[in-house]
Amino acid sequence: MSEAAPPTRLWGGRFSGGPADALARLSMSVHFDWRLAPYDLLASRAHARVLRRAGLLDEAECDRVLAALDELDRDARHGAFRPQADDEDVHTALERGLLERVGSLGGKLRAGRSRNDQIATDLRLYLRDHVRQIVARLAELETALLSQAERTIDTPAPGMTHMQHAQPVLFAHQLLAHVQAFIRDVSRLVDWDVRAAVSPLGAGALAGSSLPLDPEAVANELGFARAAANSIDAVSDRDFAAEFLFCAAMIGVHLSRLGEEIVLWATSEFRWVELDDAFSTGSSIMPQKKNPDVAELARGKAGRLIGDLTSLLVVLKGLPLAYDRDLQEDKEPVFDAVDTLLLVLPAVAGMVATMHVDVERLEATAADGYALATDVAEHLVRRGVPFRDAHEAVGHLVVWCAVNDCNLEDVSDEDLATVSEHLTPDVREVLSVAGALAARSAPGGTAPERVREQLVEAHTSVAAHEKWATNG
Ligand code: ARG
């Protein structure tokens, strides 16, 4: 270590020598926690003001410290101030920056706080900020799905269960099912934020401070709803990180489901959608290929989001109170999940917004696979036939059609009667896709008027999401 620039270590008084290289390398987190610098500086400003009010900094000292923190913030943002190889973590690097600017006065800022309450505060501030960015991106994806739903509001499509044609649905109804999932994802994040809005600052290492600080004032200044009720919990609690990672993993699973559907819809077998050139890739060998890579990566990224959640839960399992260094392992999964979502959401939104839906093909295939069979059975039920018998009769009809290679509506009156005594010519009344859709008019059903209502409500939710992302 050169004599000119001794490393800024935040401990050392009781140590006779420096750490072994292997320890220093293991201990180091600044290469990933540097992104917390703006939040650490925010917390430092609030802490300086609280020290001022406690009489532990005089006004001139407080002003100098605040000015230096502002300068450090600017320099850090522009890259003029950067962490050095021997800055262990973001707190060490920023303390060095402060000492470089105000000399030993900078050392006063450490009074009454510990890296344990600082890091917990920084990570909460970072996440509350980034959750708003994620919600803004989710709102864009919801908007893309809503515009496609508007464009296909009158288009029937095959509805599937077990990946088999089941009953016709409006294609917009299917798109809105994806929107419902994303609406829940946003509401989970909004709920998460209520629990995350607790400030650990003031907890110190674990027991609180003997100095006359004002944790509530600091909490308030940093936009938290309140200060933590228990200082031991304040420095140990990573529920907020794990809960965020669950929300992120759930978004990943929803993106994966949408991705998988789009992959299928874009196959030559389905041909329901064609992806825009800007959101598909080609093959280096097969000139005809147009690959749905965005949808596949959306599906694949779910794996790493689930991994991020799993890795933090495993770190937390079995940790005793209060702060343990294992907790340093909380940050990379959280950062990875934030980065992943901010990367994948705009790509999926763009892919959905620009995909071309083949409405003629959807309409033409909506009743394939005897998808109106349930309508015939329910028609018989309305005529008083027990559902069990109706199901049986229509099952025979489907077999008859399969053997004779025809559709349900092609069967003659005589043949209907041969298949089952219940199958009188009036069953043909219900053999229309439009009729089948309109009949499903119970709340939440696929009838056009219900789907239109759903669309209006979804727009209201998305507007609220956009608002929350900016003010919430
Ligand atoms: N880099 C540490 C972390 O991420 C900061 C807190 C360190 N505290 C300590 N007592 N060593 O958790």
XYZ file of C-alpha atoms and ligand atoms in Angstrom:
484
model
C 0.000 0.000 0.000
C 1.531 3.364 -0.919
C 2.232 5.713 1.979
C 0.818 8.689 0.104
C -2.712 7.268 -0.037
C -3.526 5.113 2.989
C -6.736 3.145 2.450
C -9.870 4.554 4.036
C -10.843 1.762 6.330
C -13.820 2.355 8.584
C -12.220 0.334 11.354
C -8.631 -0.269 12.368
C -8.047 1.288 15.785
C -7.800 -2.058 17.474
C -5.922 -3.794 14.638
C -2.162 -3.901 14.327
C -1.988 -4.887 10.674
C -4.098 -4.602 7.539
C -6.344 -7.393 6.266
C -5.001 -10.268 4.228
C -5.508 -9.837 0.497
C -7.763 -12.873 0.387
C -10.001 -11.365 3.076
C -10.018 -7.957 1.419
C -11.061 -9.510 -1.890
C -13.792 -11.586 -0.240
C -15.047 -8.663 1.797
C -15.206 -6.224 -1.087
C -18.660 -5.145 -2.254
C -17.987 -1.761 -3.792
C -17.962 -3.183 -7.335
C -21.681 -3.928 -6.961
C -22.915 -1.666 -4.155
C -21.549 1.525 -5.755
C -24.919 1.965 -7.416
C -26.271 2.782 -3.945
C -24.098 5.921 -3.772
C -26.876 8.454 -4.544
C -29.056 6.891 -1.833
C -26.227 6.729 0.670
C -25.625 10.426 0.040
C -29.304 11.233 0.556
C -29.197 9.429 3.896
C -25.964 11.229 4.794
C -27.530 14.617 4.175
C -30.465 13.724 6.428
C -28.045 12.435 9.052
C -25.972 15.652 8.911
C -29.102 17.711 9.566
C -30.102 15.529 12.474
C -26.602 15.865 13.984
C -26.978 19.624 13.565
C -30.288 19.631 15.416
C -28.724 17.494 18.155
C -25.959 20.104 18.525
C -23.292 17.609 17.393
C -22.444 19.685 14.325
C -22.576 23.498 14.465
C -24.279 25.367 11.673
C -21.100 26.182 9.759
C -19.909 22.573 10.028
C -23.245 21.277 8.876
C -23.232 23.648 5.881
C -19.728 22.546 4.909
C -20.619 18.895 5.190
C -23.817 19.378 3.141
C -21.964 21.321 0.455
C -19.305 18.620 0.286
C -21.970 15.896 0.026
C -23.617 17.806 -2.840
C -20.289 18.096 -4.600
C -19.550 14.434 -4.011
C -22.948 13.562 -5.453
C -22.260 15.578 -8.613
C -18.755 14.139 -8.932
C -19.993 10.608 -8.394
C -22.748 11.018 -10.987
C -20.326 12.362 -13.592
C -17.654 9.842 -12.813
C -15.203 12.474 -11.506
C -15.298 10.621 -8.172
C -15.037 6.866 -8.407
C -14.385 4.088 -5.921
C -10.791 2.939 -5.629
C -9.462 -0.581 -5.469
C -9.142 -0.478 -1.688
C -12.531 1.071 -0.902
C -14.290 -1.890 0.670
C -17.844 -0.746 0.032
C -19.931 2.253 -0.989
C -19.814 3.695 2.550
C -16.015 3.507 2.651
C -15.646 5.132 -0.753
C -18.002 7.970 0.115
C -16.357 8.578 3.498
C -13.034 8.883 1.662
C -14.638 11.361 -0.752
C -15.997 13.397 2.153
C -12.656 13.395 4.003
C -10.929 14.506 0.779
C -13.299 17.473 0.638
C -13.662 18.617 4.264
C -10.812 16.891 6.083
C -11.358 15.518 9.564
C -14.736 17.261 9.870
C -16.020 14.455 7.599
C -15.351 12.000 10.419
C -18.111 13.611 12.505
C -20.780 12.275 10.189
C -20.187 8.746 11.422
C -21.526 9.602 14.884
C -24.730 7.785 15.745
C -24.869 5.539 12.710
C -23.342 2.319 11.526
C -22.941 0.722 8.167
C -25.540 -1.736 9.410
C -28.357 0.801 9.524
C -26.912 2.666 6.543
C -26.880 -0.293 4.162
C -30.398 -1.333 5.149
C -31.547 2.252 4.539
C -29.730 2.566 1.211
C -31.194 -0.650 -0.142
C -34.728 0.361 0.842
C -34.307 3.773 -0.782
C -32.886 2.201 -3.931
C -35.680 -0.340 -4.190
C -38.523 2.084 -3.497
C -37.168 4.254 -6.298
C -36.669 1.388 -8.749
C -40.003 -0.238 -7.986
C -41.561 2.948 -9.368
C -39.530 2.540 -12.573
C -40.629 -1.086 -12.820
C -44.277 -0.100 -12.356
C -43.895 2.524 -15.118
C -42.551 -0.193 -17.472
C -45.356 -2.580 -16.446
C -47.885 0.147 -17.263
C -46.353 0.413 -20.762
C -46.730 -3.326 -21.258
C -50.323 -3.183 -20.006
C -50.990 -0.334 -22.441
C -49.555 -2.368 -25.330
C -51.813 -5.317 -24.439
C -54.817 -2.996 -24.118
C -54.254 -1.477 -27.571
C -54.074 -4.955 -29.106
C -57.243 -5.864 -27.194
C -58.947 -2.774 -28.614
C -57.900 -3.710 -32.134
C -59.206 -7.264 -31.733
C -62.263 -6.452 -29.649
C -64.614 -8.222 -32.104
C -62.333 -11.106 -33.030
C -63.282 -14.595 -31.863
C -60.425 -16.997 -31.268
C -60.052 -20.581 -30.148
C -59.946 -20.691 -26.347
C -57.719 -23.452 -25.037
C -57.425 -25.690 -22.009
C -54.728 -28.391 -21.940
C -53.580 -26.693 -25.174
C -56.657 -28.191 -26.855
C -59.458 -26.197 -28.449
C -62.031 -25.789 -25.699
C -64.533 -22.998 -26.319
C -64.399 -19.891 -28.485
C -63.380 -16.704 -26.691
C -62.751 -13.171 -27.843
C -59.037 -12.757 -28.545
C -59.249 -9.520 -26.543
C -60.489 -11.566 -23.566
C -57.341 -13.677 -23.744
C -55.107 -10.577 -23.964
C -56.952 -9.039 -21.030
C -56.300 -12.171 -18.976
C -52.597 -11.308 -19.276
C -53.398 -7.711 -18.302
C -55.185 -8.929 -15.152
C -52.005 -10.729 -14.080
C -49.906 -7.605 -14.572
C -52.495 -5.519 -12.695
C -52.054 -7.886 -9.729
C -48.270 -7.615 -10.065
C -48.493 -3.843 -9.770
C -50.839 -4.023 -6.828
C -48.406 -6.395 -5.103
C -45.615 -3.849 -5.575
C -47.823 -1.038 -4.302
C -48.623 -3.100 -1.189
C -44.949 -3.989 -0.840
C -44.110 -0.317 -0.763
C -46.257 0.225 2.331
C -44.172 -2.317 4.275
C -40.892 -1.119 2.745
C -41.513 2.485 3.817
C -39.779 2.006 7.177
C -36.477 3.730 7.954
C -33.728 1.742 9.708
C -31.554 4.851 10.285
C -31.056 5.520 13.967
C -30.721 1.824 14.801
C -26.949 2.223 14.713
C -25.163 -1.129 14.797
C -28.161 -2.785 16.470
C -29.165 -1.163 19.769
C -30.034 2.399 18.781
C -27.905 5.416 19.651
C -27.108 7.089 22.935
C -26.912 10.373 21.024
C -30.029 12.566 20.869
C -30.888 11.748 17.244
C -34.347 11.948 15.737
C -35.033 8.825 13.671
C -38.584 9.946 12.859
C -37.336 13.229 11.372
C -34.766 11.342 9.296
C -37.423 8.870 8.151
C -39.634 11.742 7.137
C -36.917 13.548 5.249
C -36.103 10.372 3.289
C -39.724 9.814 2.289
C -40.321 6.867 4.636
C -43.618 6.617 6.480
C -41.938 5.985 9.825
C -38.799 4.897 11.642
C -38.352 1.246 12.566
C -39.984 0.214 15.838
C -37.146 -2.128 16.862
C -33.482 -1.342 16.215
C -32.446 -5.023 16.146
C -35.098 -5.779 13.561
C -34.199 -2.609 11.661
C -30.681 -3.805 10.799
C -31.605 -7.478 10.296
C -34.849 -7.342 8.369
C -34.493 -8.227 4.707
C -38.145 -9.183 4.268
C -38.488 -6.167 2.025
C -35.793 -7.527 -0.301
C -37.187 -11.071 -0.331
C -40.732 -9.827 -0.836
C -39.609 -7.617 -3.693
C -37.856 -10.632 -5.232
C -41.056 -12.651 -4.968
C -42.929 -9.860 -6.761
C -40.192 -9.825 -9.416
C -40.259 -13.613 -9.794
C -44.054 -13.543 -10.171
C -43.738 -10.880 -12.882
C -41.137 -13.158 -14.480
C -43.548 -16.073 -14.435
C -46.273 -13.917 -16.007
C -43.880 -12.678 -18.686
C -42.856 -16.246 -19.305
C -46.456 -17.336 -19.826
C -47.071 -14.472 -22.240
C -43.769 -15.242 -23.971
C -44.676 -18.909 -24.357
C -48.067 -18.029 -25.861
C -46.508 -15.615 -28.322
C -43.924 -18.215 -29.340
C -46.795 -20.598 -30.107
C -48.956 -17.973 -31.797
C -46.076 -17.105 -34.131
C -45.506 -20.713 -35.326
C -46.594 -21.718 -38.847
C -48.966 -24.169 -37.188
C -50.842 -21.423 -35.322
C -50.143 -18.326 -37.473
C -52.152 -16.147 -35.070
C -49.567 -13.375 -34.993
C -46.648 -12.147 -36.983
C -43.967 -10.323 -35.033
C -42.657 -7.052 -36.327
C -39.182 -7.215 -37.895
C -37.889 -4.887 -35.173
C -38.845 -7.432 -32.527
C -37.751 -10.670 -34.180
C -34.420 -12.073 -35.242
C -33.224 -14.054 -38.235
C -31.226 -17.240 -38.540
C -27.616 -17.232 -39.663
C -28.233 -20.292 -41.816
C -31.945 -20.455 -42.660
C -32.931 -17.368 -44.645
C -36.657 -17.952 -44.197
C -36.564 -17.856 -40.375
C -38.112 -15.174 -38.230
C -37.490 -16.051 -34.602
C -39.430 -14.825 -31.556
C -36.317 -14.214 -29.433
C -37.910 -11.488 -27.304
C -40.676 -13.867 -26.254
C -38.162 -16.644 -25.611
C -35.889 -14.418 -23.541
C -38.917 -13.210 -21.571
C -39.625 -16.879 -20.842
C -35.981 -17.603 -20.048
C -35.444 -14.607 -17.765
C -38.102 -15.992 -15.421
C -35.542 -18.633 -14.501
C -33.054 -16.120 -13.228
C -35.708 -14.094 -11.392
C -36.796 -17.225 -9.553
C -33.104 -17.911 -8.879
C -32.660 -14.431 -7.394
C -35.525 -15.026 -4.955
C -34.254 -18.477 -4.066
C -30.708 -17.326 -3.452
C -31.754 -14.593 -1.025
C -34.130 -16.860 0.894
C -31.340 -19.397 1.315
C -28.967 -16.674 2.556
C -31.532 -15.529 5.115
C -32.517 -18.964 6.340
C -30.984 -19.712 9.731
C -29.316 -16.304 10.231
C -29.383 -15.195 13.833
C -30.141 -11.617 14.820
C -28.819 -8.967 14.369
C -26.568 -7.920 11.452
C -24.435 -10.726 9.994
C -22.093 -10.242 7.113
C -24.039 -12.840 5.123
C -26.495 -9.995 4.578
C -24.078 -8.447 2.107
C -25.270 -11.225 -0.219
C -28.702 -9.567 -0.420
C -27.706 -6.966 -2.965
C -26.671 -8.822 -6.103
C -29.921 -10.798 -6.432
C -31.908 -7.603 -5.876
C -29.867 -5.661 -8.438
C -30.059 -8.522 -10.898
C -33.839 -8.692 -10.582
C -34.201 -4.922 -11.049
C -31.864 -4.927 -14.065
C -33.574 -7.944 -15.578
C -37.055 -6.459 -15.310
C -35.977 -3.066 -16.627
C -34.371 -4.858 -19.586
C -37.088 -7.317 -20.446
C -40.259 -5.269 -19.863
C -39.635 -2.631 -22.578
C -38.744 -5.361 -25.088
C -41.920 -7.334 -24.369
C -44.016 -4.145 -24.474
C -42.510 -3.266 -27.859
C -43.052 -6.773 -29.220
C -46.706 -6.795 -28.104
C -47.399 -3.257 -29.334
C -46.069 -3.989 -32.827
C -47.192 -7.585 -33.450
C -49.663 -8.118 -36.264
C -52.645 -10.225 -35.229
C -54.187 -12.306 -38.037
C -57.824 -11.673 -37.176
C -59.151 -13.603 -40.203
C -57.273 -16.727 -39.180
C -58.429 -16.431 -35.568
C -62.000 -15.992 -36.665
C -61.832 -18.873 -39.146
C -60.477 -21.317 -36.567
C -62.433 -20.147 -33.496
C -64.852 -23.094 -33.663
C -62.316 -25.737 -34.736
C -61.998 -28.858 -32.681
C -65.771 -29.029 -32.020
C -65.395 -26.014 -29.744
C -69.172 -25.453 -29.743
C -69.898 -28.843 -28.181
C -70.459 -27.337 -24.728
C -73.023 -24.953 -26.214
C -75.022 -27.875 -27.595
C -74.858 -29.663 -24.222
C -75.986 -26.542 -22.363
C -78.801 -26.065 -24.893
C -80.026 -29.561 -24.039
C -79.819 -28.714 -20.352
C -82.041 -25.684 -20.902
C -84.517 -28.122 -22.498
C -84.490 -30.180 -19.317
C -82.006 -32.918 -20.249
C -79.746 -33.806 -17.269
C -76.232 -32.487 -17.969
C -74.781 -35.973 -17.638
C -76.996 -37.260 -20.468
C -76.458 -34.125 -22.545
C -72.676 -34.511 -22.186
C -72.941 -38.134 -23.281
C -75.133 -37.356 -26.306
C -72.868 -34.567 -27.531
C -69.826 -36.782 -26.954
C -71.381 -39.323 -29.349
C -72.066 -36.546 -31.834
C -68.414 -35.465 -31.742
C -67.292 -39.039 -32.407
C -69.791 -39.263 -35.276
C -68.360 -36.053 -36.762
C -64.794 -37.242 -36.335
C -65.575 -40.527 -38.106
C -67.449 -38.766 -40.897
C -64.948 -35.911 -41.087
C -67.433 -33.080 -40.706
C -68.355 -30.257 -38.343
C -71.165 -30.297 -35.791
C -73.371 -28.032 -37.916
C -73.015 -30.291 -40.988
C -74.913 -33.234 -39.471
C -78.356 -33.802 -41.019
C -81.537 -33.999 -38.934
C -81.754 -37.757 -39.503
C -78.173 -38.351 -38.491
C -78.629 -36.196 -35.364
C -81.596 -38.338 -34.394
C -79.633 -41.533 -34.995
C -76.829 -40.343 -32.721
C -79.180 -39.461 -29.850
C -82.881 -38.932 -29.218
C -81.999 -35.625 -27.511
C -80.399 -34.196 -30.657
C -83.338 -32.516 -32.390
C -82.793 -29.997 -35.232
C -83.101 -26.985 -32.891
C -79.582 -27.715 -31.521
C -78.300 -26.017 -34.660
C -79.533 -22.667 -33.215
C -76.578 -22.635 -30.826
C -73.979 -23.674 -33.379
C -72.646 -20.198 -34.030
C -69.492 -18.639 -32.625
C -71.176 -15.263 -32.206
C -74.016 -16.938 -30.290
C -71.592 -18.876 -28.096
C -69.676 -15.713 -27.220
C -72.777 -13.614 -26.567
C -74.234 -16.343 -24.343
C -71.291 -16.131 -21.935
C -72.443 -12.840 -20.517
C -72.051 -13.559 -16.809
C -69.550 -11.231 -15.066
C -66.007 -12.003 -16.194
C -67.252 -13.932 -19.229
C -66.189 -13.625 -22.845
C -69.387 -11.930 -24.125
C -68.480 -8.811 -26.120
C -70.201 -6.409 -23.710
C -68.432 -7.959 -20.688
C -65.058 -7.746 -22.444
C -65.688 -4.106 -23.336
C -66.416 -3.362 -19.658
C -63.257 -5.179 -18.663
C -61.263 -3.093 -21.112
C -62.621 0.152 -19.660
C -61.786 -0.965 -16.119
C -58.311 -2.071 -17.126
C -57.673 1.385 -18.612
C -58.592 2.915 -15.253
C -56.145 0.607 -13.462
C -53.338 1.390 -15.897
C -53.890 5.131 -15.479
C -53.594 4.621 -11.701
C -50.372 2.632 -12.220
C -48.854 5.418 -14.316
C -49.795 7.927 -11.646
C -48.354 5.816 -8.830
C -45.101 5.378 -10.730
C -44.620 9.134 -10.804
C -46.121 10.275 -7.478
C -46.720 7.210 -5.385
N -21.088 -4.021 2.876
C -21.921 -4.335 3.971
C -23.241 -4.968 3.508
O -23.521 -4.917 2.388
C -22.234 -3.099 4.729
C -22.439 -3.323 6.184
C -21.195 -3.838 6.791
N -21.287 -3.867 8.176
C -20.328 -4.428 8.936
N -20.485 -4.363 10.203
N -19.302 -5.001 8.417
O -23.990 -5.524 4.255
